């Protein structure tokens, strides 16, 4: 086990993974504190670096593209206090930080971890259920539905139809953008069939953010939804290298087109199928690849 302990947090390399625990320092961002400890498997890492400064240095982890739903949903926009993959290092601990980098790099070489993008998330995303209030509304997510509720600051036309409940199957994308300067930020859900060019202030599928303290927590909602959407780099041709013909994946991916009747299939039935697939995956009946492809086949039918 190798570790570095700072007021900003503690990083530990142990048992094939890095455990990142935020510190109690007042400069630790609200998002990091809310996330708590993160376990990053070595397979998700593309690299690690240490940068020295006059008064403090910084350890940085670089994850493989597509490994973390939080990084995908925020697109590199997390600011320094909230980024869980940075650690502030005091000057007297520079030697420890450099040693830590060497040990992590040696572990990556030993495990022969590639640095290329991945086709499935290697981190699970924030725990559920999750509810965050910021800007002009509250966003809640239970794994199957996102609920948007408005407050007294919401634009009247946007709040006129009341709270929104969106099924995960109707959401095709999610995006979080922080406020910057005079530009407001947002949490936006792209919903199948809804116009995509409505400003967040008027968009009933978006929460507008004004740069206040709790804004970064909306990134957790974005990450939780992103973790349950089909991976953007996953194969869509219905095949997996090495899959057994006629096995669980082949059956799901090769399901015949049932026309309009299939398109009207009851969502509750498909949601039950997703839960069944999850149980088979946890029981070891389905491999990770088989589970991913089968889940995508069900989501496409939804």
CSV table of N, CA and C in Angstrom, one decimal, residues 64-69 72 117-123 226-236 292 295-296 299:
chain,number,residue,atom,x,y,z
A,64,UNK,N,-8.7,7.4,-18.6
A,64,UNK,CA,-9.0,7.0,-20.0
A,64,UNK,C,-10.3,7.6,-20.5
A,65,UNK,N,-10.3,8.1,-21.7
A,65,UNK,CA,-11.5,8.7,-22.2
A,65,UNK,C,-12.7,7.7,-22.1
A,66,UNK,N,-13.8,8.1,-21.6
A,66,UNK,CA,-15.0,7.3,-21.5
A,66,UNK,C,-15.1,6.4,-20.3
A,67,UNK,N,-14.0,6.5,-19.4
A,67,UNK,CA,-14.0,5.6,-18.2
A,67,UNK,C,-15.0,6.1,-17.1
A,68,UNK,N,-15.2,7.5,-17.0
A,68,UNK,CA,-15.9,8.0,-15.9
A,68,UNK,C,-17.1,8.8,-16.4
A,69,UNK,N,-18.3,8.5,-16.0
A,69,UNK,CA,-19.5,9.3,-16.4
A,69,UNK,C,-19.5,10.7,-15.9
A,72,UNK,N,-17.3,12.6,-18.4
A,72,UNK,CA,-18.0,12.7,-19.7
A,72,UNK,C,-19.1,13.8,-19.6
A,117,UNK,N,-9.0,5.0,-25.3
A,117,UNK,CA,-10.4,5.1,-24.8
A,117,UNK,C,-11.0,3.8,-24.5
A,118,UNK,N,-12.1,3.8,-23.7
A,118,UNK,CA,-12.8,2.6,-23.3
A,118,UNK,C,-14.2,2.6,-23.9
A,119,UNK,N,-14.9,1.5,-24.0
A,119,UNK,CA,-16.2,1.5,-24.6
A,119,UNK,C,-17.3,1.2,-23.5
A,120,UNK,N,-16.9,1.2,-22.2
A,120,UNK,CA,-17.9,1.1,-21.1
A,120,UNK,C,-17.3,1.9,-19.9
A,121,UNK,N,-18.2,2.3,-19.1
A,121,UNK,CA,-17.8,3.1,-17.9
A,121,UNK,C,-17.1,2.1,-16.9
A,122,UNK,N,-16.0,2.6,-16.4
A,122,UNK,CA,-15.3,1.8,-15.4
A,122,UNK,C,-15.5,2.3,-14.0
A,123,UNK,N,-16.1,3.4,-13.9
A,123,UNK,CA,-16.6,3.9,-12.6
A,123,UNK,C,-18.1,4.0,-12.6
A,226,UNK,N,-25.8,10.0,-16.9
A,226,UNK,CA,-24.9,9.6,-17.9
A,226,UNK,C,-24.5,8.2,-17.7
A,227,UNK,N,-24.3,7.8,-16.4
A,227,UNK,CA,-23.8,6.4,-16.1
A,227,UNK,C,-24.8,5.3,-16.6
A,228,UNK,N,-26.1,5.8,-16.7
A,228,UNK,CA,-27.2,4.8,-17.1
A,228,UNK,C,-27.6,4.9,-18.5
A,229,UNK,N,-27.0,5.8,-19.3
A,229,UNK,CA,-27.3,5.9,-20.7
A,229,UNK,C,-26.3,5.0,-21.4
A,230,UNK,N,-26.6,4.6,-22.7
A,230,UNK,CA,-25.7,3.8,-23.4
A,230,UNK,C,-24.3,4.6,-23.6
A,231,UNK,N,-23.2,3.9,-23.4
A,231,UNK,CA,-21.9,4.5,-23.5
A,231,UNK,C,-21.7,5.0,-24.9
A,232,UNK,N,-21.3,6.3,-25.0
A,232,UNK,CA,-21.1,6.9,-26.4
A,232,UNK,C,-20.2,6.2,-27.3
A,233,UNK,N,-19.3,5.4,-26.8
A,233,UNK,CA,-18.3,4.7,-27.6
A,233,UNK,C,-18.6,3.2,-27.8
A,234,UNK,N,-19.7,2.7,-27.2
A,234,UNK,CA,-20.1,1.3,-27.2
A,234,UNK,C,-20.4,0.9,-28.6
A,235,UNK,N,-20.1,-0.4,-29.0
A,235,UNK,CA,-20.5,-0.9,-30.4
A,235,UNK,C,-22.0,-0.9,-30.5
A,236,UNK,N,-22.5,-0.6,-31.7
A,236,UNK,CA,-23.9,-0.6,-32.0
A,236,UNK,C,-24.3,-1.6,-33.1
A,292,UNK,N,-23.5,-5.3,-21.1
A,292,UNK,CA,-23.6,-3.9,-21.7
A,292,UNK,C,-24.4,-4.0,-23.0
A,295,UNK,N,-28.1,-4.7,-22.4
A,295,UNK,CA,-28.8,-3.5,-21.9
A,295,UNK,C,-29.1,-2.5,-23.0
A,296,UNK,N,-28.1,-2.3,-23.9
A,296,UNK,CA,-28.3,-1.4,-25.0
A,296,UNK,C,-29.4,-1.8,-25.9
A,299,UNK,N,-32.6,-0.9,-24.3
A,299,UNK,CA,-32.8,0.6,-24.3
A,299,UNK,C,-33.2,1.1,-25.7
